[in-house]
PDB file of C-alpha atoms in Angstrom:
ATOM      1  CA  MET F   1      15.941  10.306 -38.334  1.00  0.00           C
ATOM      2  CA  PRO F   2      17.056  10.690 -34.645  1.00  0.00           C
ATOM      3  CA  LEU F   3      15.360  13.116 -32.274  1.00  0.00           C
ATOM      4  CA  THR F   4      17.057  16.329 -31.602  1.00  0.00           C
ATOM      5  CA  LEU F   5      17.356  17.778 -28.122  1.00  0.00           C
ATOM      6  CA  SER F   6      14.677  20.222 -29.035  1.00  0.00           C
ATOM      7  CA  ASP F   7      12.459  17.227 -30.008  1.00  0.00           C
ATOM      8  CA  VAL F   8      13.113  15.557 -26.680  1.00  0.00           C
ATOM      9  CA  ASP F   9      12.409  18.843 -24.687  1.00  0.00           C
ATOM     10  CA  ARG F  10       9.007  19.083 -26.583  1.00  0.00           C
ATOM     11  CA  PHE F  11       8.118  15.638 -25.210  1.00  0.00           C
ATOM     12  CA  GLU F  12       9.255  16.327 -21.817  1.00  0.00           C
ATOM     13  CA  ALA F  13       7.260  19.500 -21.528  1.00  0.00           C
ATOM     14  CA  SER F  14       4.276  17.109 -22.110  1.00  0.00           C
ATOM     15  CA  ARG F  15       5.354  14.349 -19.773  1.00  0.00           C
ATOM     16  CA  ARG F  16       3.540  15.208 -16.562  1.00  0.00           C
ATOM     17  CA  ARG F  17       0.217  15.941 -18.429  1.00  0.00           C
ATOM     18  CA  LEU F  18       0.500  12.626 -20.179  1.00  0.00           C
ATOM     19  CA  GLU F  19       1.315  10.771 -17.014  1.00  0.00           C
ATOM     20  CA  ALA F  20      -1.733  12.563 -15.332  1.00  0.00           C
ATOM     21  CA  ILE F  21      -3.936  11.412 -18.234  1.00  0.00           C
ATOM     22  CA  ALA F  22      -2.664   7.913 -18.325  1.00  0.00           C
ATOM     23  CA  TYR F  23      -3.119   7.423 -14.599  1.00  0.00           C
ATOM     24  CA  ARG F  24      -6.634   8.526 -14.603  1.00  0.00           C
ATOM     25  CA  LEU F  25      -7.258   6.254 -17.532  1.00  0.00           C
ATOM     26  CA  LEU F  26      -5.580   3.211 -16.130  1.00  0.00           C
ATOM     27  CA  GLY F  27      -5.738   3.620 -12.343  1.00  0.00           C
ATOM     28  CA  SER F  28      -2.156   2.369 -12.125  1.00  0.00           C
ATOM     29  CA  ALA F  29       0.823   4.500 -11.749  1.00  0.00           C
ATOM     30  CA  SER F  30       3.267   1.921 -12.945  1.00  0.00           C
ATOM     31  CA  GLU F  31       1.106   1.165 -16.052  1.00  0.00           C
ATOM     32  CA  ALA F  32       0.801   5.009 -16.777  1.00  0.00           C
ATOM     33  CA  GLU F  33       4.595   5.376 -16.650  1.00  0.00           C
ATOM     34  CA  ASP F  34       4.856   2.335 -19.198  1.00  0.00           C
ATOM     35  CA  ALA F  35       2.115   3.996 -21.429  1.00  0.00           C
ATOM     36  CA  VAL F  36       4.011   7.405 -21.490  1.00  0.00           C
ATOM     37  CA  GLN F  37       7.302   5.688 -22.212  1.00  0.00           C
ATOM     38  CA  ASP F  38       5.666   3.740 -25.098  1.00  0.00           C
ATOM     39  CA  THR F  39       4.349   7.155 -26.362  1.00  0.00           C
ATOM     40  CA  PHE F  40       7.916   8.499 -26.411  1.00  0.00           C
ATOM     41  CA  LEU F  41       9.178   5.603 -28.354  1.00  0.00           C
ATOM     42  CA  ARG F  42       6.558   6.274 -30.986  1.00  0.00           C
ATOM     43  CA  TRP F  43       7.367   9.969 -30.887  1.00  0.00           C
ATOM     44  CA  GLN F  44      11.205   8.972 -31.319  1.00  0.00           C
ATOM     45  CA  ALA F  45      10.146   6.795 -34.529  1.00  0.00           C
ATOM     46  CA  ALA F  46       7.862   9.622 -36.050  1.00  0.00           C
ATOM     47  CA  ASP F  47       8.687  12.155 -38.415  1.00  0.00           C
ATOM     48  CA  VAL F  48       8.193  14.947 -35.853  1.00  0.00           C
ATOM     49  CA  ASP F  49       8.854  17.783 -38.327  1.00  0.00           C
ATOM     50  CA  ARG F  50       5.700  16.837 -39.997  1.00  0.00           C
ATOM     51  CA  ILE F  51       3.582  16.948 -36.803  1.00  0.00           C
ATOM     52  CA  GLU F  52       1.821  20.235 -36.651  1.00  0.00           C
ATOM     53  CA  VAL F  53       0.388  20.095 -33.021  1.00  0.00           C
ATOM     54  CA  PRO F  54       2.732  17.822 -30.905  1.00  0.00           C
ATOM     55  CA  GLU F  55       0.536  18.007 -27.857  1.00  0.00           C
ATOM     56  CA  ALA F  56      -2.553  16.799 -29.884  1.00  0.00           C
ATOM     57  CA  TRP F  57      -0.510  13.933 -31.453  1.00  0.00           C
ATOM     58  CA  LEU F  58       0.993  12.732 -28.250  1.00  0.00           C
ATOM     59  CA  THR F  59      -2.455  12.817 -26.623  1.00  0.00           C
ATOM     60  CA  LYS F  60      -4.000  10.687 -29.261  1.00  0.00           C
ATOM     61  CA  VAL F  61      -1.124   8.273 -29.287  1.00  0.00           C
ATOM     62  CA  LEU F  62      -1.097   7.975 -25.444  1.00  0.00           C
ATOM     63  CA  THR F  63      -5.030   7.536 -25.265  1.00  0.00           C
ATOM     64  CA  ASN F  64      -5.135   4.887 -27.754  1.00  0.00           C
ATOM     65  CA  LEU F  65      -2.247   3.046 -25.958  1.00  0.00           C
ATOM     66  CA  CYS F  66      -4.302   3.284 -22.850  1.00  0.00           C
ATOM     67  CA  LEU F  67      -7.471   2.083 -24.460  1.00  0.00           C
ATOM     68  CA  ASN F  68      -5.688  -1.070 -25.766  1.00  0.00           C
ATOM     69  CA  GLN F  69      -4.232  -1.502 -22.231  1.00  0.00           C
ATOM     70  CA  LEU F  70      -7.769  -1.027 -20.653  1.00  0.00           C
ATOM     71  CA  THR F  71      -9.100  -3.798 -22.987  1.00  0.00           C
ATOM     72  CA  SER F  72      -6.412  -6.339 -22.202  1.00  0.00           C
ATOM     73  CA  ALA F  73      -6.510  -5.378 -18.331  1.00  0.00           C
ATOM     74  CA  ARG F  74     -10.250  -6.221 -18.099  1.00  0.00           C
ATOM     75  CA  ALA F  75      -9.311  -9.965 -19.178  1.00  0.00           C
ATOM     76  CA  ARG F  76      -6.280  -9.966 -16.809  1.00  0.00           C
ATOM     77  CA  ARG F  77      -8.487  -8.709 -13.924  1.00  0.00           C
ATOM     78  CA  GLU F  78     -10.958 -11.542 -14.235  1.00  0.00           C
ATOM     79  CA  THR F  79      -8.273 -13.849 -12.829  1.00  0.00           C
ATOM     80  CA  TYR F  80      -6.860 -11.302 -10.405  1.00  0.00           C
ATOM     81  CA  VAL F  81      -6.814 -12.721  -6.850  1.00  0.00           C
ATOM     82  CA  GLY F  82      -9.471 -10.865  -4.632  1.00  0.00           C
ATOM     83  CA  GLU F  83     -10.721  -7.347  -5.387  1.00  0.00           C
ATOM     84  CA  TRP F  84      -8.847  -4.961  -7.724  1.00  0.00           C
ATOM     85  CA  LEU F  85      -8.353  -1.562  -6.515  1.00  0.00           C
ATOM     86  CA  PRO F  86      -6.594   1.356  -8.186  1.00  0.00           C
ATOM     87  CA  GLU F  87      -3.141   2.354  -7.068  1.00  0.00           C
ATOM     88  CA  PRO F  88      -3.344   5.338  -4.638  1.00  0.00           C
ATOM     89  CA  LEU F  89      -1.141   8.334  -4.976  1.00  0.00           C
ATOM     90  CA  LEU F  90      -0.122  10.191  -1.883  1.00  0.00           C
ATOM     91  CA  SER F  91      -0.312  14.056  -1.524  1.00  0.00           C
ATOM     92  CA  GLY F  92       2.425  15.867  -3.446  1.00  0.00           C
ATOM     93  CA  ASP F  93       2.736  13.226  -6.219  1.00  0.00           C
ATOM     94  CA  PRO F  94       3.006  15.056  -9.550  1.00  0.00           C
ATOM     95  CA  MET F  95       0.973  12.368 -11.301  1.00  0.00           C
ATOM     96  CA  LEU F  96      -2.155  13.689  -9.635  1.00  0.00           C
ATOM     97  CA  GLY F  97      -1.959  16.320 -12.286  1.00  0.00           C
ATOM     98  CA  PRO F  98      -4.030  19.428 -12.325  1.00  0.00           C
ATOM     99  CA  ALA F  99      -6.283  20.118  -9.150  1.00  0.00           C
ATOM    100  CA  ASP F 100      -7.369  23.818  -9.836  1.00  0.00           C
ATOM    101  CA  THR F 101     -11.027  23.163 -10.324  1.00  0.00           C
ATOM    102  CA  ALA F 102     -13.621  20.713  -8.430  1.00  0.00           C
ATOM    103  CA  GLU F 103     -13.978  18.653 -11.651  1.00  0.00           C
ATOM    104  CA  GLN F 104     -10.076  18.120 -11.875  1.00  0.00           C
ATOM    105  CA  ARG F 105      -9.990  17.142  -8.192  1.00  0.00           C
ATOM    106  CA  GLU F 106     -12.904  14.710  -8.375  1.00  0.00           C
ATOM    107  CA  SER F 107     -11.540  13.074 -11.436  1.00  0.00           C
ATOM    108  CA  VAL F 108      -8.499  11.656  -9.661  1.00  0.00           C
ATOM    109  CA  SER F 109     -10.234  10.885  -6.337  1.00  0.00           C
ATOM    110  CA  TYR F 110      -9.985   7.252  -5.248  1.00  0.00           C
ATOM    111  CA  ALA F 111     -13.651   6.978  -5.070  1.00  0.00           C
ATOM    112  CA  VAL F 112     -14.052   8.146  -8.669  1.00  0.00           C
ATOM    113  CA  LEU F 113     -11.267   6.045  -9.997  1.00  0.00           C
ATOM    114  CA  ALA F 114     -13.038   2.983  -8.463  1.00  0.00           C
ATOM    115  CA  VAL F 115     -16.283   3.835 -10.052  1.00  0.00           C
ATOM    116  CA  MET F 116     -14.620   4.452 -13.490  1.00  0.00           C
ATOM    117  CA  GLU F 117     -13.571   0.915 -13.345  1.00  0.00           C
ATOM    118  CA  ARG F 118     -17.181   0.095 -14.446  1.00  0.00           C
ATOM    119  CA  LEU F 119     -17.136   2.451 -17.495  1.00  0.00           C
ATOM    120  CA  SER F 120     -16.205   1.066 -20.879  1.00  0.00           C
ATOM    121  CA  PRO F 121     -12.741   2.111 -22.193  1.00  0.00           C
ATOM    122  CA  ASN F 122     -14.305   4.783 -24.559  1.00  0.00           C
ATOM    123  CA  GLU F 123     -16.488   6.253 -21.826  1.00  0.00           C
ATOM    124  CA  ARG F 124     -13.296   6.488 -19.459  1.00  0.00           C
ATOM    125  CA  ALA F 125     -11.385   8.277 -22.006  1.00  0.00           C
ATOM    126  CA  VAL F 126     -14.053  10.686 -22.891  1.00  0.00           C
ATOM    127  CA  TYR F 127     -14.687  11.521 -19.356  1.00  0.00           C
ATOM    128  CA  VAL F 128     -11.225  11.892 -18.364  1.00  0.00           C
ATOM    129  CA  LEU F 129     -10.116  14.109 -21.244  1.00  0.00           C
ATOM    130  CA  ARG F 130     -13.257  16.375 -21.020  1.00  0.00           C
ATOM    131  CA  GLU F 131     -13.736  16.525 -17.258  1.00  0.00           C
ATOM    132  CA  ALA F 132     -10.118  16.609 -15.970  1.00  0.00           C
ATOM    133  CA  PHE F 133      -8.317  18.281 -19.009  1.00  0.00           C
ATOM    134  CA  ASP F 134     -11.111  20.342 -20.501  1.00  0.00           C
ATOM    135  CA  TYR F 135     -10.534  19.011 -24.023  1.00  0.00           C
ATOM    136  CA  PRO F 136     -13.115  20.081 -26.514  1.00  0.00           C
ATOM    137  CA  HIS F 137     -15.569  17.362 -27.776  1.00  0.00           C
ATOM    138  CA  ARG F 138     -14.185  17.941 -31.352  1.00  0.00           C
ATOM    139  CA  GLU F 139     -10.646  17.104 -30.198  1.00  0.00           C
ATOM    140  CA  ILE F 140     -11.660  14.219 -28.102  1.00  0.00           C
ATOM    141  CA  ALA F 141     -13.689  12.954 -31.128  1.00  0.00           C
ATOM    142  CA  GLU F 142     -10.593  13.079 -33.397  1.00  0.00           C
ATOM    143  CA  ILE F 143      -8.540  11.362 -30.747  1.00  0.00           C
ATOM    144  CA  LEU F 144     -11.031   8.381 -30.604  1.00  0.00           C
ATOM    145  CA  ASP F 145     -11.912   8.527 -34.300  1.00  0.00           C
ATOM    146  CA  ILE F 146     -15.627   8.971 -33.499  1.00  0.00           C
ATOM    147  CA  SER F 147     -18.260  11.689 -34.261  1.00  0.00           C
ATOM    148  CA  GLU F 148     -18.429  14.879 -32.125  1.00  0.00           C
ATOM    149  CA  ALA F 149     -22.122  13.972 -31.503  1.00  0.00           C
ATOM    150  CA  SER F 150     -21.194  10.374 -30.258  1.00  0.00           C
ATOM    151  CA  CYS F 151     -18.518  12.139 -28.036  1.00  0.00           C
ATOM    152  CA  GLN F 152     -21.057  14.369 -26.466  1.00  0.00           C
ATOM    153  CA  GLN F 153     -23.488  11.321 -25.855  1.00  0.00           C
ATOM    154  CA  ILE F 154     -20.597   9.118 -24.349  1.00  0.00           C
ATOM    155  CA  PHE F 155     -19.783  11.913 -21.918  1.00  0.00           C
ATOM    156  CA  HIS F 156     -23.146  12.415 -20.697  1.00  0.00           C
ATOM    157  CA  ARG F 157     -23.522   8.758 -20.134  1.00  0.00           C
ATOM    158  CA  ALA F 158     -20.340   8.470 -18.487  1.00  0.00           C
ATOM    159  CA  LYS F 159     -20.808  11.535 -16.181  1.00  0.00           C
ATOM    160  CA  LYS F 160     -24.221  10.082 -15.152  1.00  0.00           C
ATOM    161  CA  HIS F 161     -22.616   6.861 -14.113  1.00  0.00           C
ATOM    162  CA  VAL F 162     -19.792   8.529 -12.275  1.00  0.00           C
ATOM    163  CA  ALA F 163     -22.118  10.994 -10.441  1.00  0.00           C
ATOM    164  CA  ALA F 164     -24.282   8.061  -9.300  1.00  0.00           C
ATOM    165  CA  GLY F 165     -21.362   6.507  -7.557  1.00  0.00           C
ATOM    166  CA  LYS F 166     -19.258   9.114  -5.793  1.00  0.00           C
ATOM    167  CA  ALA F 167     -19.424  11.551  -2.801  1.00  0.00           C
ATOM    168  CA  ARG F 168     -19.302  15.078  -3.534  1.00  0.00           C
ATOM    169  CA  THR F 169     -17.958  16.335  -0.024  1.00  0.00           C
ATOM    170  CA  GLU F 170     -14.597  18.367  -0.611  1.00  0.00           C
ATOM    171  CA  ILE F 171     -12.269  18.251   2.400  1.00  0.00           C
ATOM    172  CA  SER F 172      -9.286  20.408   3.364  1.00  0.00           C
ATOM    173  CA  ASP F 173      -6.083  18.917   4.289  1.00  0.00           C
ATOM    174  CA  ALA F 174      -6.720  19.932   7.980  1.00  0.00           C
ATOM    175  CA  GLU F 175     -10.170  18.440   8.093  1.00  0.00           C
ATOM    176  CA  ALA F 176      -8.723  15.279   6.491  1.00  0.00           C
ATOM    177  CA  ARG F 177      -6.237  14.921   9.199  1.00  0.00           C
ATOM    178  CA  ARG F 178      -9.043  15.388  11.767  1.00  0.00           C
ATOM    179  CA  ILE F 179     -11.050  12.727  10.467  1.00  0.00           C
ATOM    180  CA  VAL F 180      -8.202  10.279  10.388  1.00  0.00           C
ATOM    181  CA  GLU F 181      -7.389  11.184  13.922  1.00  0.00           C
ATOM    182  CA  GLU F 182     -10.964  10.660  15.031  1.00  0.00           C
ATOM    183  CA  PHE F 183     -11.353   7.342  13.077  1.00  0.00           C
ATOM    184  CA  LEU F 184      -8.107   6.040  14.657  1.00  0.00           C
ATOM    185  CA  ALA F 185      -8.983   6.927  18.084  1.00  0.00           C
ATOM    186  CA  ALA F 186     -12.438   5.088  17.651  1.00  0.00           C
ATOM    187  CA  ALA F 187     -10.792   2.089  15.888  1.00  0.00           C
ATOM    188  CA  THR F 188      -8.206   1.739  18.800  1.00  0.00           C
ATOM    189  CA  THR F 189     -10.916   1.767  21.697  1.00  0.00           C
ATOM    190  CA  GLY F 190     -11.516  -2.035  21.264  1.00  0.00           C
ATOM    191  CA  LYS F 191     -15.230  -1.056  21.071  1.00  0.00           C
ATOM    192  CA  THR F 192     -17.599  -1.119  18.247  1.00  0.00           C
ATOM    193  CA  GLU F 193     -19.961   1.635  19.103  1.00  0.00           C
ATOM    194  CA  PRO F 194     -17.563   4.677  18.582  1.00  0.00           C
ATOM    195  CA  LEU F 195     -16.728   3.491  15.093  1.00  0.00           C
ATOM    196  CA  VAL F 196     -20.507   2.937  14.161  1.00  0.00           C
ATOM    197  CA  ARG F 197     -21.156   6.465  14.966  1.00  0.00           C
ATOM    198  CA  LEU F 198     -18.601   7.740  12.403  1.00  0.00           C
ATOM    199  CA  LEU F 199     -19.932   5.698   9.531  1.00  0.00           C
ATOM    200  CA  THR F 200     -22.843   5.857   7.250  1.00  0.00           C
ATOM    201  CA  ALA F 201     -25.547   3.111   7.669  1.00  0.00           C
ATOM    202  CA  ASP F 202     -24.454   1.715   4.179  1.00  0.00           C
ATOM    203  CA  ALA F 203     -20.725   1.982   4.694  1.00  0.00           C
ATOM    204  CA  ILE F 204     -18.468  -0.542   3.079  1.00  0.00           C
ATOM    205  CA  ALA F 205     -14.749  -1.783   3.543  1.00  0.00           C
ATOM    206  CA  ILE F 206     -12.684  -3.528   0.903  1.00  0.00           C
ATOM    207  CA  GLY F 207      -9.062  -4.370   0.406  1.00  0.00           C
ATOM    208  CA  ASP F 208      -6.647  -5.234  -2.455  1.00  0.00           C
ATOM    209  CA  GLY F 209      -3.922  -7.697  -1.552  1.00  0.00           C
ATOM    210  CA  GLY F 210      -3.316  -9.010  -4.994  1.00  0.00           C
ATOM    211  CA  GLY F 211      -3.025 -12.442  -3.557  1.00  0.00           C
ATOM    212  CA  LYS F 212       0.430 -11.377  -1.936  1.00  0.00           C
ATOM    213  CA  VAL F 213      -1.084  -9.974   1.332  1.00  0.00           C
ATOM    214  CA  PRO F 214      -4.375 -11.403   2.988  1.00  0.00           C
ATOM    215  CA  ALA F 215      -7.293  -9.137   1.993  1.00  0.00           C
ATOM    216  CA  ARG F 216     -10.966 -10.184   2.119  1.00  0.00           C
ATOM    217  CA  ALA F 217     -12.315 -10.849  -1.326  1.00  0.00           C
ATOM    218  CA  LYS F 218     -15.864  -9.621  -0.655  1.00  0.00           C
ATOM    219  CA  ALA F 219     -16.531  -6.169   0.975  1.00  0.00           C
ATOM    220  CA  PHE F 220     -17.795  -5.770   4.436  1.00  0.00           C
ATOM    221  CA  GLU F 221     -21.182  -3.897   4.073  1.00  0.00           C
ATOM    222  CA  GLY F 222     -23.206  -1.999   6.730  1.00  0.00           C
ATOM    223  CA  ALA F 223     -21.956   0.063   9.665  1.00  0.00           C
ATOM    224  CA  LEU F 224     -21.845  -2.585  12.061  1.00  0.00           C
ATOM    225  CA  ALA F 225     -19.948  -5.178   9.927  1.00  0.00           C
ATOM    226  CA  VAL F 226     -17.335  -2.542   8.911  1.00  0.00           C
ATOM    227  CA  ALA F 227     -16.853  -1.169  12.574  1.00  0.00           C
ATOM    228  CA  THR F 228     -16.222  -4.818  13.639  1.00  0.00           C
ATOM    229  CA  PHE F 229     -13.673  -5.372  10.976  1.00  0.00           C
ATOM    230  CA  MET F 230     -11.865  -2.214  11.828  1.00  0.00           C
ATOM    231  CA  ARG F 231     -11.850  -2.848  15.472  1.00  0.00           C
ATOM    232  CA  GLY F 232     -10.035  -6.137  14.763  1.00  0.00           C
ATOM    233  CA  LEU F 233      -7.778  -4.626  12.188  1.00  0.00           C
ATOM    234  CA  PHE F 234      -6.367  -2.228  14.574  1.00  0.00           C
ATOM    235  CA  LYS F 235      -5.874  -4.810  17.318  1.00  0.00           C
ATOM    236  CA  PRO F 236      -2.276  -5.857  17.796  1.00  0.00           C
ATOM    237  CA  SER F 237      -1.446  -9.412  17.093  1.00  0.00           C
ATOM    238  CA  THR F 238       1.468 -11.710  16.359  1.00  0.00           C
ATOM    239  CA  ALA F 239      -0.259 -12.886  13.112  1.00  0.00           C
ATOM    240  CA  LYS F 240      -0.408  -9.474  11.668  1.00  0.00           C
ATOM    241  CA  ARG F 241       3.286  -8.611  12.455  1.00  0.00           C
ATOM    242  CA  THR F 242       4.241 -11.974  10.832  1.00  0.00           C
ATOM    243  CA  ILE F 243       2.387 -10.952   7.707  1.00  0.00           C
ATOM    244  CA  ILE F 244       3.654  -7.507   7.571  1.00  0.00           C
ATOM    245  CA  GLY F 245       7.192  -8.146   8.620  1.00  0.00           C
ATOM    246  CA  GLY F 246       7.038  -6.091  11.732  1.00  0.00           C
ATOM    247  CA  SER F 247       4.887  -3.479  13.550  1.00  0.00           C
ATOM    248  CA  PRO F 248       4.353  -0.374  11.273  1.00  0.00           C
ATOM    249  CA  ASP F 249       3.847   3.348  12.250  1.00  0.00           C
ATOM    250  CA  VAL F 250       0.648   4.830  11.356  1.00  0.00           C
ATOM    251  CA  TYR F 251       0.211   8.174   9.797  1.00  0.00           C
ATOM    252  CA  ALA F 252      -2.542  10.605   8.753  1.00  0.00           C
ATOM    253  CA  THR F 253      -2.229  12.172   5.235  1.00  0.00           C
ATOM    254  CA  THR F 254      -4.147  12.481   2.158  1.00  0.00           C
ATOM    255  CA  ALA F 255      -4.148  10.222  -0.947  1.00  0.00           C
ATOM    256  CA  ASN F 256      -5.951  11.283  -4.253  1.00  0.00           C
ATOM    257  CA  GLY F 257      -7.103  14.342  -2.384  1.00  0.00           C
ATOM    258  CA  ALA F 258      -9.139  12.341   0.294  1.00  0.00           C
ATOM    259  CA  PRO F 259      -8.255  11.427   3.910  1.00  0.00           C
ATOM    260  CA  ALA F 260      -6.007   8.348   4.075  1.00  0.00           C
ATOM    261  CA  VAL F 261      -4.223   6.227   6.786  1.00  0.00           C
ATOM    262  CA  VAL F 262      -0.791   5.399   5.785  1.00  0.00           C
ATOM    263  CA  ALA F 263       1.182   2.283   7.501  1.00  0.00           C
ATOM    264  CA  VAL F 264       5.057   2.573   7.194  1.00  0.00           C
ATOM    265  CA  LEU F 265       7.485  -0.191   8.210  1.00  0.00           C
ATOM    266  CA  ASP F 266      11.151   0.741   8.050  1.00  0.00           C
ATOM    267  CA  GLY F 267      10.544   3.499   5.391  1.00  0.00           C
ATOM    268  CA  ARG F 268       8.491   1.206   3.277  1.00  0.00           C
ATOM    269  CA  VAL F 269       4.648   1.913   2.702  1.00  0.00           C
ATOM    270  CA  VAL F 270       2.979  -1.318   3.503  1.00  0.00           C
ATOM    271  CA  GLY F 271      -0.626   0.094   3.289  1.00  0.00           C
ATOM    272  CA  ILE F 272      -2.776   2.853   2.393  1.00  0.00           C
ATOM    273  CA  MET F 273      -6.468   3.068   3.444  1.00  0.00           C
ATOM    274  CA  CYS F 274      -8.394   5.592   1.572  1.00  0.00           C
ATOM    275  CA  LEU F 275     -11.469   7.092   3.321  1.00  0.00           C
ATOM    276  CA  GLU F 276     -14.394   8.218   1.198  1.00  0.00           C
ATOM    277  CA  VAL F 277     -16.349  10.811   3.273  1.00  0.00           C
ATOM    278  CA  GLY F 278     -19.881  12.132   2.752  1.00  0.00           C
ATOM    279  CA  ALA F 279     -22.049  14.588   4.679  1.00  0.00           C
ATOM    280  CA  ASP F 280     -23.295  11.837   6.854  1.00  0.00           C
ATOM    281  CA  GLY F 281     -20.055  10.260   7.838  1.00  0.00           C
ATOM    282  CA  ILE F 282     -17.542   7.828   6.406  1.00  0.00           C
ATOM    283  CA  ILE F 283     -18.937   5.943   3.361  1.00  0.00           C
ATOM    284  CA  ALA F 284     -16.048   3.718   2.347  1.00  0.00           C
ATOM    285  CA  PHE F 285     -12.695   2.417   3.365  1.00  0.00           C
ATOM    286  CA  ARG F 286     -10.566   1.134   0.465  1.00  0.00           C
ATOM    287  CA  ASN F 287      -7.335  -0.459   1.659  1.00  0.00           C
ATOM    288  CA  GLN F 288      -4.502  -1.047  -0.739  1.00  0.00           C
ATOM    289  CA  VAL F 289      -1.943  -3.409   0.614  1.00  0.00           C
ATOM    290  CA  ASN F 290      -0.780  -5.111  -2.675  1.00  0.00           C
ATOM    291  CA  PRO F 291       3.018  -4.389  -2.461  1.00  0.00           C
ATOM    292  CA  ASP F 292       3.059  -4.036  -6.248  1.00  0.00           C
ATOM    293  CA  LYS F 293       0.882  -1.019  -5.971  1.00  0.00           C
ATOM    294  CA  LEU F 294       2.779   0.628  -3.249  1.00  0.00           C
ATOM    295  CA  ASP F 295       6.218   1.114  -4.901  1.00  0.00           C
ATOM    296  CA  ARG F 296       5.654   4.669  -6.044  1.00  0.00           C
ATOM    297  CA  ALA F 297       4.014   5.577  -2.748  1.00  0.00           C
ATOM    298  CA  THR F 298       7.120   4.604  -0.934  1.00  0.00           C
ATOM    299  CA  ARG F 299       9.350   6.691  -3.268  1.00  0.00           C
ATOM    300  CA  ILE F 300       7.029   9.762  -2.695  1.00  0.00           C
ATOM    301  CA  TRP F 301       6.931   9.055   1.024  1.00  0.00           C
ATOM    302  CA  ALA F 302      10.724   9.065   1.216  1.00  0.00           C
ATOM    303  CA  ALA F 303      10.907  12.431  -0.427  1.00  0.00           C
ATOM    304  CA  SER F 304       8.354  14.094   1.707  1.00  0.00           C
ATOM    305  CA  ASP F 305       7.965  15.600   5.098  1.00  0.00           C
ATOM    306  CA  HIS F 306       5.217  13.667   6.633  1.00  0.00           C
ATOM    307  CA  GLY F 307       5.797  14.493  10.426  1.00  0.00           C
ATOM    308  CA  ALA F 308       5.356  12.355  13.410  1.00  0.00           C
ATOM    309  CA  PRO F 309       2.990   9.183  13.338  1.00  0.00           C
ATOM    310  CA  LEU F 310      -0.165   9.264  15.002  1.00  0.00           C
ATOM    311  CA  MET F 311       0.356   5.596  16.156  1.00  0.00           C
ATOM    312  CA  GLU F 312       3.830   4.016  16.632  1.00  0.00           C
ATOM    313  CA  ALA F 313       4.277   0.281  16.335  1.00  0.00           C
ATOM    314  CA  ALA F 314       0.521   0.077  15.797  1.00  0.00           C
ATOM    315  CA  PHE F 315       0.046  -3.693  15.074  1.00  0.00           C
TER     316      PHE F 315
END
């Protein structure tokens, strides 16, 4: 039986929520879009008149599609070239979803998405549905076909894992820009010492090029190693311009609610560096340069007002 316009409208009313759930579960905007589209196809094939609570039905279908995707993704990532990092979302992207509470903001932070890669699919699903979308344990248990007691245990275990690997410092947009400005000023002095002063002793820097753009497979660890790497990264060179295809402009913005450096060349986002900041300084730099994971960022960038670059023709 074909869907009526009313049935389509009911699905569309849930689309943004479904996309926000799928992104948190998968760490990939493109995969999240695919999962939501697959959910729509199942909605289209269902006898929707017999579905009593469409929101619950759609959430269950989507979550299980994402769990299947996570299981297969783990196998694919074993052969991924270099480090796999989530796809960052720039400020204003509707896929970021709700940000009314500290828990909702944390659940989509780049640092937490990276930590959640270490959770099992079920742990990730329970954590996201409970922490970010405030689903009762009873409903989550029904979605995952587990007992409510098991759901509660999984949630506590997942929350403990996530809490052990994340910074809890919340930063305003103005503060995020100040941090990026201070970092770029230090990174372009040609000296290591100004950068070291901004970093925690155990700071790390890691990048994801997906085998398409050079990125170190192993993280730089420690303030001195990270500062040395950053000093070289922001030193102009013909080699960098050849790899990128030109000399990009560099902007300060936020990605996933945290300070970020965005490199833009001819309107195309060619890199997003996400900064994780704690009380004692910058804890981590996670640099996404895989072009496959920057298409959505380029679309969002083109539709936004981002002001003047902090650095023109940076590299």
